PDB file of C-alpha atoms in Angstrom:
ATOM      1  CA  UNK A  39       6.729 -17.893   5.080  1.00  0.00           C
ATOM      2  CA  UNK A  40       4.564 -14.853   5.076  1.00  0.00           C
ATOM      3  CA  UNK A  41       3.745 -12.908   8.337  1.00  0.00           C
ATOM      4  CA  UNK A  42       1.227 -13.847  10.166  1.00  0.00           C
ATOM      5  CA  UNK A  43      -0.546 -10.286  10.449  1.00  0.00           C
ATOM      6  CA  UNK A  44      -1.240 -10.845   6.412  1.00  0.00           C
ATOM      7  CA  UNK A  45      -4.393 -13.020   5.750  1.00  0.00           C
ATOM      8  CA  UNK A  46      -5.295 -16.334   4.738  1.00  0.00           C
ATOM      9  CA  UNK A  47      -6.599 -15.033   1.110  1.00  0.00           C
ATOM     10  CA  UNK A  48      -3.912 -12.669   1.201  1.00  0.00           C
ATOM     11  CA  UNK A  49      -1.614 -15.314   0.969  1.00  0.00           C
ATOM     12  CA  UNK A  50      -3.494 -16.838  -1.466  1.00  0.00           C
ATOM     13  CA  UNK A  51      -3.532 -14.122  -3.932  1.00  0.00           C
ATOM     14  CA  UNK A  52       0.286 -13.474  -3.512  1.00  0.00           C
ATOM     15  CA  UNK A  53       1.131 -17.143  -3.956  1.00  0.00           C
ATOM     16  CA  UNK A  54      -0.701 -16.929  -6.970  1.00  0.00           C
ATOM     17  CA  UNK A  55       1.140 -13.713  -8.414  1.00  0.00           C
ATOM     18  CA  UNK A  56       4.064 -15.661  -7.217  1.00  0.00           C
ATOM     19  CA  UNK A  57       4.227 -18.737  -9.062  1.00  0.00           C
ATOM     20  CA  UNK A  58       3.623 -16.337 -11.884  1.00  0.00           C
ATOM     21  CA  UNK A  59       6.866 -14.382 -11.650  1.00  0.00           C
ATOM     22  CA  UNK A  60       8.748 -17.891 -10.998  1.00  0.00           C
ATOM     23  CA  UNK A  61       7.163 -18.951 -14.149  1.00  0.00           C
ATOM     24  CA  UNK A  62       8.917 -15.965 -15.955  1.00  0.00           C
ATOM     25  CA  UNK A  63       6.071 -14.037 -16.884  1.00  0.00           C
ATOM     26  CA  UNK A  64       6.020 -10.574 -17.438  1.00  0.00           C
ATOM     27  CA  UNK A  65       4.683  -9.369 -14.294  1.00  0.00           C
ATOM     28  CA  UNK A  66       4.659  -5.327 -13.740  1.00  0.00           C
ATOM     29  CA  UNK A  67       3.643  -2.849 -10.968  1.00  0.00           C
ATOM     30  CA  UNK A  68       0.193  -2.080 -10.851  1.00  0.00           C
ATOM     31  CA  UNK A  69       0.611   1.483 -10.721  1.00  0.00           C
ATOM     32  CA  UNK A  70       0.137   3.515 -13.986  1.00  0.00           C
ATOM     33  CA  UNK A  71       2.869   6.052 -13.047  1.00  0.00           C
ATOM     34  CA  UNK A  72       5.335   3.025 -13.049  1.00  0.00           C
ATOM     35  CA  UNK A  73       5.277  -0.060 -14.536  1.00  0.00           C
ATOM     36  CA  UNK A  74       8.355  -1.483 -13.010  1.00  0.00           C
ATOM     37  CA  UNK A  75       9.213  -5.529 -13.880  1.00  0.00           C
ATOM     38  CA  UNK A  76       8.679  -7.872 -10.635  1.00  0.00           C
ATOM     39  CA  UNK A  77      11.307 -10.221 -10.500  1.00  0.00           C
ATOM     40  CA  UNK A  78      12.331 -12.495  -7.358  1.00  0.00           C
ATOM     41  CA  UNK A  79      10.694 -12.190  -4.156  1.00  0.00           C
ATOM     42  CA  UNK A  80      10.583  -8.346  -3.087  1.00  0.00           C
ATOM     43  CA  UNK A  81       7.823  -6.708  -4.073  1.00  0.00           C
ATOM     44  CA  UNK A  82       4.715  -5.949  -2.328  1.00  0.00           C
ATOM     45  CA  UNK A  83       0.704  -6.830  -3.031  1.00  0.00           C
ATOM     46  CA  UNK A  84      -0.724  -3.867  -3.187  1.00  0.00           C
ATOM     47  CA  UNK A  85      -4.215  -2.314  -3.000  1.00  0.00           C
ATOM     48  CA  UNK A  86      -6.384   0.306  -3.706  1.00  0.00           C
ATOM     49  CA  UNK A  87      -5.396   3.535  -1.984  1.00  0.00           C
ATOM     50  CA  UNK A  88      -8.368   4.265  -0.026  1.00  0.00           C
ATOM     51  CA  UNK A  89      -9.921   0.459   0.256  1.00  0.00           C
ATOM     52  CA  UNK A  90      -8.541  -2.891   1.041  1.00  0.00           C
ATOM     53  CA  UNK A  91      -9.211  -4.275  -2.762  1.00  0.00           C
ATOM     54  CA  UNK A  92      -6.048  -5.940  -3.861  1.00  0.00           C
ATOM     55  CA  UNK A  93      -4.919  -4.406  -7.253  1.00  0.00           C
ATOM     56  CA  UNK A  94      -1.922  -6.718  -7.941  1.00  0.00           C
ATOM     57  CA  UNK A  95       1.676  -6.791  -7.305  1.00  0.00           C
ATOM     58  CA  UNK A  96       3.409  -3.737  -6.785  1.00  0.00           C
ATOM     59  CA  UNK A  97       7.370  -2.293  -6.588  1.00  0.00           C
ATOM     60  CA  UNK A  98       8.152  -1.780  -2.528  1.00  0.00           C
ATOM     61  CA  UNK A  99       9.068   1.867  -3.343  1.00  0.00           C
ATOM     62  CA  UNK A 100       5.145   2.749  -4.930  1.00  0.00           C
ATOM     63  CA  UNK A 101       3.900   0.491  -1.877  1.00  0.00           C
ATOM     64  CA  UNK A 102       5.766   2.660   0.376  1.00  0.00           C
ATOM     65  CA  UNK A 103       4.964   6.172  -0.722  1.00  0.00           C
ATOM     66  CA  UNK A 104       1.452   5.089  -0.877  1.00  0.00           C
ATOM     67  CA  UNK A 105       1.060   4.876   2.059  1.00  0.00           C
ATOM     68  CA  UNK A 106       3.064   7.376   3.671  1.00  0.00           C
ATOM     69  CA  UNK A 107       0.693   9.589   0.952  1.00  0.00           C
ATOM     70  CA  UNK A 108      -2.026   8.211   2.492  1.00  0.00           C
ATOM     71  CA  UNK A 109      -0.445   8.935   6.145  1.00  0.00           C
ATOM     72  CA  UNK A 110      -0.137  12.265   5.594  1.00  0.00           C
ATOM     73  CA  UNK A 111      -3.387  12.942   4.355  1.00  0.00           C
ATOM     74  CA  UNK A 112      -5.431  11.537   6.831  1.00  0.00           C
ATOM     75  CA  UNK A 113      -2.844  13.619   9.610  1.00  0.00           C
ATOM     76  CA  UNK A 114      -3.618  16.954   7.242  1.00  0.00           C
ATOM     77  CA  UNK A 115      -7.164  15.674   7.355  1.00  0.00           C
ATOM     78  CA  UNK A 116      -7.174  15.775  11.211  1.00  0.00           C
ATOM     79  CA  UNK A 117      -5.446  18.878  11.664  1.00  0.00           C
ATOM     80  CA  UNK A 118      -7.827  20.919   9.658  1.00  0.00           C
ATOM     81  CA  UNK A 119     -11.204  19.259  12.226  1.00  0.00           C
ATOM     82  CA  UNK A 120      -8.883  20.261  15.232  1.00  0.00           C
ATOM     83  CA  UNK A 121     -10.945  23.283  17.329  1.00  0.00           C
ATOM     84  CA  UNK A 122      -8.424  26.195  18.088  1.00  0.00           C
ATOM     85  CA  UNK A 123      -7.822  26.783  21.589  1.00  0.00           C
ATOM     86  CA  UNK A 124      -9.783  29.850  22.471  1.00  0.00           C
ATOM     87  CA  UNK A 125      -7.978  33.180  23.911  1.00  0.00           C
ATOM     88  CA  UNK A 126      -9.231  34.948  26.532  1.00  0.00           C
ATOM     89  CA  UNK A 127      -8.115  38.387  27.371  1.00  0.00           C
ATOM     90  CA  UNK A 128      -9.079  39.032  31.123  1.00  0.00           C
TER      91      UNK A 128
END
C-alpha cells in the first residue's frame, strides 16, 4: 500500500509503471547518467529536479542523491542572501 503523503495520481502513475515491470518489460532509470534495470518493488518515481513533473521510474540511489543535490543547493543558495553581521568598533 503506498503512503498516504504520495497522491492519488501519484499512485496512479506508479501502478502503471508497476504492472509494467511485473509484466517483464524492460523498464530502466530515467536518468541519462544511469540507466539501471527496475526489477521488483524498490525503486522510486521520480521527477524533474527542480519541478514536480514525474519523469518515470527511477533507481532509489539517483532518487536519493537528487535530492540531497537539490538540498544542498537551495542551503548554498541561502547562505550566499544571508546579510553579514555588521562590526562595530567603539
Amino acid at each position: 500500500m503506498a503512503k498516504p503523503r504520495y497522491s492519488y495520481r501519484h499512485q496512479q502513475i506508479r501502478a502503471a509503471w508497476q504492472a509494467r515491470i511485473d509484466a517483464g518489460e524492460d523498464v530502466r532509470c530515467w536518468r541519462p547518467k544511469c540507466g539501471r534495470p527496475l526489477t521488483g518493488r524498490r525503486w522510486h518515481l521520480g521527477h524533474d529536479d527542480w519541478s514536480d513533473a514525474y519523469r518515470g521510474p527511477e533507481c532509489i540511489r539517483c532518487n536519493l542523491e537528487a535530492a540531497a543535490r537539490k538540498t544542498n543547493t537551495i542551503k548554498a543558495d541561502k547562505a550566499k542572501t544571508v546579510t553579514p553581521r555588521v562590526q562595530l568598533d567603539w
